[in-house]
Coordinates of C-alpha atoms in Angstrom, one line a residue:
M1 CA 0.0 0.0 0.0
L2 CA 1.2 3.5 -0.8
Y3 CA 1.6 5.8 2.1
Q4 CA 2.4 9.5 1.7
T5 CA 4.0 8.6 -1.6
N6 CA 3.3 10.2 -5.0
N7 CA 3.3 7.4 -7.6
P8 CA 1.1 8.3 -10.6
H9 CA -0.2 5.4 -12.7
G10 CA -3.3 4.7 -14.7
G11 CA -6.3 3.1 -13.2
D12 CA -6.7 5.3 -10.1
I13 CA -10.5 5.8 -10.2
Y14 CA -10.9 6.0 -6.4
G15 CA -10.1 9.7 -5.7
K16 CA -12.8 11.2 -8.0
P17 CA -15.8 9.8 -9.8
V18 CA -14.8 8.2 -13.1
L19 CA -17.4 7.0 -15.7
L20 CA -14.9 6.2 -18.4
D21 CA -11.4 5.0 -17.6
Y22 CA -9.0 5.5 -20.4
S23 CA -5.9 5.7 -18.1
A24 CA -5.5 1.9 -17.7
N25 CA -4.6 -0.2 -20.8
T26 CA -6.5 -3.4 -20.0
N27 CA -8.7 -5.6 -22.3
P28 CA -11.6 -3.5 -23.6
Y29 CA -14.0 -6.3 -22.7
G30 CA -12.9 -6.6 -19.1
T31 CA -12.5 -9.9 -17.4
P32 CA -13.6 -13.1 -19.3
P33 CA -16.9 -14.5 -17.8
G34 CA -15.2 -17.9 -17.3
V35 CA -12.6 -16.3 -15.2
L36 CA -15.2 -14.5 -13.1
E37 CA -17.0 -17.7 -12.5
T38 CA -13.8 -19.5 -11.5
V39 CA -13.1 -16.7 -9.0
R40 CA -16.5 -17.0 -7.5
E41 CA -16.0 -20.8 -7.1
S42 CA -12.7 -20.2 -5.4
L43 CA -14.2 -18.1 -2.6
C44 CA -15.2 -21.2 -0.6
N45 CA -11.4 -21.8 -0.2
L46 CA -10.6 -18.4 1.3
H47 CA -10.1 -20.0 4.7
R48 CA -7.1 -21.9 3.3
Y49 CA -3.6 -20.6 2.6
P50 CA -2.8 -20.4 -1.1
D51 CA -0.3 -22.9 -2.5
P52 CA 3.1 -21.2 -1.9
Y53 CA 4.6 -23.0 -4.9
C54 CA 1.7 -22.2 -7.3
R55 CA 1.9 -25.8 -8.5
K56 CA -1.2 -26.0 -10.7
L57 CA -0.8 -22.5 -12.0
I58 CA 2.9 -23.1 -12.8
A59 CA 2.0 -26.3 -14.7
A60 CA -0.7 -24.5 -16.7
I61 CA 1.7 -21.6 -17.6
A62 CA 4.5 -24.0 -18.6
E63 CA 2.1 -25.9 -20.9
F64 CA 0.8 -22.7 -22.4
E65 CA 4.2 -21.1 -22.9
G66 CA 6.0 -24.3 -23.9
V67 CA 8.7 -23.9 -21.3
P68 CA 9.9 -26.1 -18.4
P69 CA 8.1 -25.4 -15.1
E70 CA 11.4 -24.6 -13.4
Y71 CA 11.8 -21.6 -15.7
I72 CA 8.7 -19.9 -14.2
L73 CA 8.1 -17.7 -11.1
C74 CA 4.7 -16.2 -10.3
G75 CA 4.2 -12.9 -8.4
S76 CA 1.5 -10.6 -7.1
G77 CA 1.4 -8.7 -10.4
A78 CA 4.2 -7.9 -12.7
A79 CA 5.3 -4.9 -10.5
E80 CA 6.2 -7.3 -7.6
L81 CA 8.4 -9.2 -10.0
I82 CA 10.1 -6.1 -11.2
Y83 CA 11.0 -5.1 -7.6
S84 CA 12.1 -8.6 -6.6
Y85 CA 14.3 -8.9 -9.8
C86 CA 16.0 -5.6 -9.0
E87 CA 16.6 -6.7 -5.4
A88 CA 17.9 -10.1 -6.5
V89 CA 20.2 -8.8 -9.2
A90 CA 21.2 -5.6 -7.4
P91 CA 23.0 -4.0 -10.4
K92 CA 25.2 -1.0 -9.9
R93 CA 24.6 0.3 -13.5
A94 CA 21.5 -0.2 -15.6
V95 CA 20.1 1.2 -18.9
E96 CA 16.5 1.9 -19.7
L97 CA 14.7 3.8 -22.4
S98 CA 13.2 7.3 -22.1
P99 CA 10.3 7.4 -21.9
T100 CA 9.3 4.0 -20.5
F101 CA 7.5 2.4 -17.6
S102 CA 8.5 4.1 -14.3
E103 CA 8.6 1.1 -12.0
Y104 CA 11.9 -0.1 -13.5
A105 CA 13.7 3.0 -12.2
L106 CA 11.9 2.9 -8.9
G107 CA 13.0 -0.7 -8.3
L108 CA 16.6 0.1 -9.3
R109 CA 16.8 3.1 -7.1
R110 CA 15.9 0.9 -4.1
V111 CA 19.2 -1.0 -4.6
G112 CA 21.3 2.2 -5.2
C113 CA 21.6 1.6 -9.0
T114 CA 22.8 4.3 -11.4
I115 CA 20.5 4.6 -14.4
S116 CA 21.5 5.7 -17.9
R117 CA 18.6 6.5 -20.2
Y118 CA 18.5 6.2 -24.0
A119 CA 16.3 9.0 -25.3
L120 CA 13.7 8.0 -27.8
R121 CA 12.9 10.8 -30.3
E122 CA 9.5 12.3 -31.3
D123 CA 10.8 12.9 -34.8
N124 CA 11.4 9.1 -35.0
S125 CA 7.9 8.4 -33.6
F126 CA 9.7 7.2 -30.4
G127 CA 11.0 4.0 -32.1
L128 CA 14.2 2.3 -30.8
D129 CA 16.9 2.6 -33.4
R130 CA 20.2 0.8 -33.9
D131 CA 22.2 3.6 -32.2
F132 CA 21.2 1.9 -29.0
L133 CA 23.9 -0.8 -29.6
P134 CA 26.9 1.6 -29.4
F135 CA 25.1 3.3 -26.5
L136 CA 25.3 0.0 -24.6
E137 CA 28.9 -0.5 -25.6
K138 CA 29.7 3.0 -24.2
T139 CA 27.7 2.8 -20.9
R140 CA 28.6 -0.9 -20.1
P141 CA 25.5 -1.6 -17.9
E142 CA 25.1 -4.7 -15.7
A143 CA 21.3 -4.8 -16.6
V144 CA 19.2 -3.5 -19.5
F145 CA 15.5 -3.0 -19.2
L146 CA 13.3 -3.0 -22.3
C147 CA 9.5 -2.8 -22.6
N148 CA 8.2 -4.4 -25.8
P149 CA 5.9 -2.9 -26.9
N150 CA 7.1 0.1 -25.0
N151 CA 4.9 2.0 -22.4
P152 CA 3.7 4.7 -23.1
T153 CA 4.7 4.9 -26.8
G154 CA 3.2 1.6 -27.9
R155 CA 6.1 1.0 -30.2
L156 CA 7.4 -2.5 -30.8
I157 CA 11.2 -3.2 -31.0
E158 CA 12.3 -4.7 -34.3
P159 CA 13.0 -8.4 -33.8
S160 CA 16.4 -8.2 -35.5
L161 CA 17.4 -5.4 -33.1
L162 CA 16.2 -7.4 -30.1
K163 CA 18.3 -10.4 -31.2
D164 CA 21.4 -8.1 -31.6
I165 CA 20.9 -6.7 -28.2
L166 CA 20.6 -10.2 -26.8
A167 CA 23.8 -11.2 -28.6
L168 CA 25.5 -8.1 -27.2
S169 CA 24.4 -9.1 -23.7
A170 CA 26.6 -12.2 -23.9
E171 CA 29.5 -10.2 -25.3
L172 CA 29.3 -7.4 -22.7
D173 CA 28.0 -9.6 -19.9
F174 CA 24.8 -7.8 -19.0
R175 CA 21.4 -9.1 -18.0
L176 CA 18.5 -8.4 -20.4
F177 CA 15.1 -7.7 -18.9
V178 CA 12.3 -7.7 -21.5
D179 CA 8.8 -6.7 -20.3
E180 CA 6.2 -8.3 -22.6
C181 CA 3.1 -7.5 -20.6
F182 CA 1.4 -5.8 -23.6
L183 CA 2.8 -8.1 -26.3
D184 CA -0.2 -10.4 -26.6
L185 CA -2.5 -7.5 -27.3
S186 CA -0.2 -5.9 -29.9
N187 CA 0.0 -5.9 -33.7
G188 CA 2.6 -8.6 -34.3
G189 CA 5.8 -8.5 -32.4
E190 CA 8.0 -11.5 -31.5
S191 CA 8.4 -12.9 -28.0
M192 CA 11.9 -13.4 -26.7
K193 CA 10.6 -16.6 -25.0
P194 CA 12.2 -19.0 -27.6
N195 CA 15.6 -17.6 -26.7
V196 CA 15.4 -18.2 -23.0
S197 CA 16.9 -21.7 -22.8
D198 CA 20.1 -20.8 -24.5
N199 CA 20.5 -17.4 -22.8
P200 CA 20.5 -17.4 -19.0
R201 CA 21.0 -13.7 -18.9
L202 CA 17.5 -13.2 -20.5
F203 CA 14.5 -12.5 -18.4
V204 CA 11.0 -12.2 -19.8
L205 CA 8.2 -10.6 -17.8
K206 CA 4.5 -11.3 -18.5
A207 CA 1.2 -10.7 -16.7
F208 CA -2.5 -11.5 -16.7
T209 CA -3.4 -7.9 -16.0
K210 CA -3.7 -6.5 -19.5
N211 CA -4.7 -9.5 -21.6
Y212 CA -7.5 -10.8 -19.3
G213 CA -8.6 -7.7 -17.4
M214 CA -7.3 -9.0 -14.1
A215 CA -5.6 -5.8 -12.7
G216 CA -7.5 -6.1 -9.4
L217 CA -6.3 -9.7 -8.7
R218 CA -2.6 -9.0 -9.2
L219 CA -1.0 -11.8 -11.0
G220 CA 2.2 -11.9 -13.1
Y221 CA 4.9 -14.3 -14.0
C222 CA 8.4 -14.4 -15.4
I223 CA 10.4 -16.8 -17.6
T224 CA 14.1 -17.4 -17.4
A225 CA 16.6 -20.2 -17.5
D226 CA 18.5 -18.7 -14.5
R227 CA 17.1 -20.8 -11.7
E228 CA 19.5 -19.3 -9.2
L229 CA 18.0 -15.9 -10.0
L230 CA 14.5 -17.2 -9.5
Y231 CA 15.5 -18.6 -6.1
K232 CA 16.9 -15.3 -5.0
M233 CA 13.8 -13.5 -6.2
S234 CA 11.6 -15.9 -4.3
Q235 CA 13.5 -15.0 -1.1
T236 CA 12.5 -11.3 -1.5
V237 CA 8.7 -11.9 -1.1
Q238 CA 6.5 -13.7 1.4
P239 CA 5.7 -17.3 0.5
W240 CA 1.9 -16.8 0.0
N241 CA 2.1 -13.8 -2.3
V242 CA -0.3 -15.2 -4.9
S243 CA -3.8 -15.6 -3.5
V244 CA -6.2 -18.5 -3.9
P245 CA -8.5 -16.5 -6.3
A246 CA -5.5 -15.3 -8.3
Q247 CA -4.1 -18.7 -8.8
A248 CA -7.5 -20.1 -9.9
A249 CA -8.1 -17.1 -12.2
G250 CA -4.8 -17.5 -13.9
I251 CA -5.4 -21.2 -14.8
A252 CA -8.9 -20.3 -16.1
A253 CA -7.6 -17.3 -18.1
L254 CA -5.1 -19.4 -20.1
K255 CA -8.2 -21.2 -21.6
E256 CA -9.7 -17.9 -22.8
Q257 CA -7.8 -17.6 -26.1
A258 CA -11.0 -16.9 -28.2
F259 CA -11.8 -14.1 -25.8
L260 CA -8.3 -12.7 -26.3
A261 CA -8.5 -13.0 -30.1
H262 CA -11.8 -11.2 -30.2
A263 CA -10.3 -8.3 -28.1
K264 CA -7.3 -8.1 -30.5
E265 CA -9.6 -7.7 -33.5
T266 CA -11.5 -4.9 -31.7
I267 CA -8.3 -3.2 -30.6
A268 CA -6.9 -3.2 -34.1
R269 CA -10.0 -1.7 -35.6
E270 CA -10.7 0.9 -32.9
K271 CA -7.1 2.0 -32.6
R272 CA -7.2 3.0 -36.3
W273 CA -10.4 4.9 -35.6
L274 CA -8.9 6.6 -32.5
F275 CA -5.7 7.5 -34.3
D276 CA -7.6 9.2 -37.2
A277 CA -9.9 11.0 -34.7
L278 CA -7.0 12.4 -32.7
T279 CA -5.1 13.6 -35.8
G280 CA -8.5 14.9 -37.1
L281 CA -8.6 17.2 -34.0
G282 CA -5.2 18.6 -35.1
L283 CA -3.2 16.6 -32.4
W284 CA 0.0 14.7 -32.9
A285 CA -0.4 11.0 -32.1
C286 CA 2.3 8.3 -32.0
P287 CA 1.8 5.3 -34.3
S288 CA 1.2 2.5 -31.9
D289 CA 1.5 -1.3 -32.1
A290 CA -0.2 -1.8 -28.7
N291 CA -3.6 -1.3 -27.2
Y292 CA -3.0 2.4 -26.3
L293 CA -2.1 5.7 -28.0
L294 CA 0.3 8.4 -26.9
F295 CA -0.6 11.9 -28.1
K296 CA 0.2 15.6 -27.5
A297 CA -2.5 18.1 -26.6
P298 CA -2.8 21.4 -24.7
G299 CA -1.9 21.1 -21.0
K300 CA -4.6 20.4 -18.4
L301 CA -6.7 18.4 -20.9
H302 CA -6.8 15.5 -18.3
E303 CA -8.2 17.9 -15.7
R304 CA -11.0 19.1 -18.0
L305 CA -11.9 15.5 -19.0
L306 CA -11.9 14.4 -15.4
E307 CA -14.6 17.0 -14.7
E308 CA -16.7 15.1 -17.1
G309 CA -15.9 11.7 -15.5
I310 CA -13.3 10.7 -18.1
S311 CA -9.9 9.7 -16.9
I312 CA -6.9 9.7 -19.2
R313 CA -3.2 9.1 -18.4
N314 CA -1.3 12.3 -17.8
C315 CA 2.2 11.5 -18.9
D316 CA 4.1 14.5 -17.5
N317 CA 5.9 12.2 -15.0
Y318 CA 7.6 10.1 -17.7
H319 CA 11.2 10.8 -18.3
G320 CA 11.5 12.3 -21.8
L321 CA 8.0 13.7 -21.9
G322 CA 6.4 16.5 -19.9
S323 CA 3.3 18.7 -19.8
G324 CA 0.9 18.1 -22.6
W325 CA 1.6 14.4 -23.2
Y326 CA -1.2 12.0 -22.7
R327 CA -2.0 8.3 -23.1
I328 CA -5.3 6.7 -23.8
A329 CA -6.4 3.0 -23.9
V330 CA -8.2 1.6 -26.8
R331 CA -11.7 0.7 -25.8
Q332 CA -15.0 -0.2 -27.4
H333 CA -16.4 2.0 -30.1
E334 CA -19.3 3.7 -28.2
E335 CA -16.9 4.6 -25.4
N336 CA -14.3 5.9 -27.9
E337 CA -16.9 8.1 -29.5
Q338 CA -17.8 9.6 -26.1
L339 CA -14.1 10.3 -25.4
I340 CA -13.5 12.0 -28.8
S341 CA -16.7 14.0 -28.5
A342 CA -15.7 15.3 -25.1
M343 CA -12.2 16.1 -26.3
E344 CA -13.5 18.0 -29.4
R345 CA -15.8 20.1 -27.2
I346 CA -13.1 20.9 -24.7
L347 CA -10.5 21.8 -27.4
Q348 CA -13.1 24.1 -29.2
E349 CA -13.7 25.8 -25.9
G350 CA -10.0 26.5 -25.6

């Protein structure tokens, strides 16, 4: 629980009334009905401790991902795994992109790590280019954090560049952390999962949060061949960190691939509509491969929208951005029309 700490993220609908939440990039259809029913059925076991080894959940994930069970560790959301990874690795020097997800830096600061940031450029639509390779050779990090697709830009990293970064990790002896929490809702993109077995420096992060609308349950997992690292990470959290309902929900969610495919079709269609609508309002929007869009608009737009019960992500706390940058999720068409209508009215009012 946060206490007297400012940590802005999407999804905070509790301070003020929110009718439409565009600040959190979760599945536009919410949680699959089958998962909800499984959670309801699990409630009769709340008097029991959860399985501290997540045995059934690990087995289901291993079968789904096609990796050995011993490569997997589950956590209370992807964020817990980020922090436990940073504590277990405890690097002195690390590299991340700018802008990118803020929790990497927060986790690294806890262990006294110095962070070098590679600046993504607006004139390149915030894409990661090959100049990143000599940057790594120059900075000589012990760990590199990549988000693919990146948050908040929505841009995928070219698979050939990812493979070159992985090869460089062996040459320069740094760990490569790849966050794929949004990959399964993106347009294409290749997982680094097939490279795990031959590259113990590689760590892949995934979560149920976005794909299956399970943000409130807190469930994530990671994949790596470095079993010693997983053991160290497990020592940084309590044994019962994944609850009974979360474990049951995870197993059920992996069976919901038709639900996920339907959501991806909607996201692809509605993202094109939203992009055209934003640019039609005279705003610059970043081409996105993910289920969200980064755009630039007059400052305080988020405050005006919140007055109408619409929450969008104010991105002024991202390194490399600032006032006037916003991120919106891709939701269902009727909701998207309401958002754009409200934005058009506010922008016309000045």
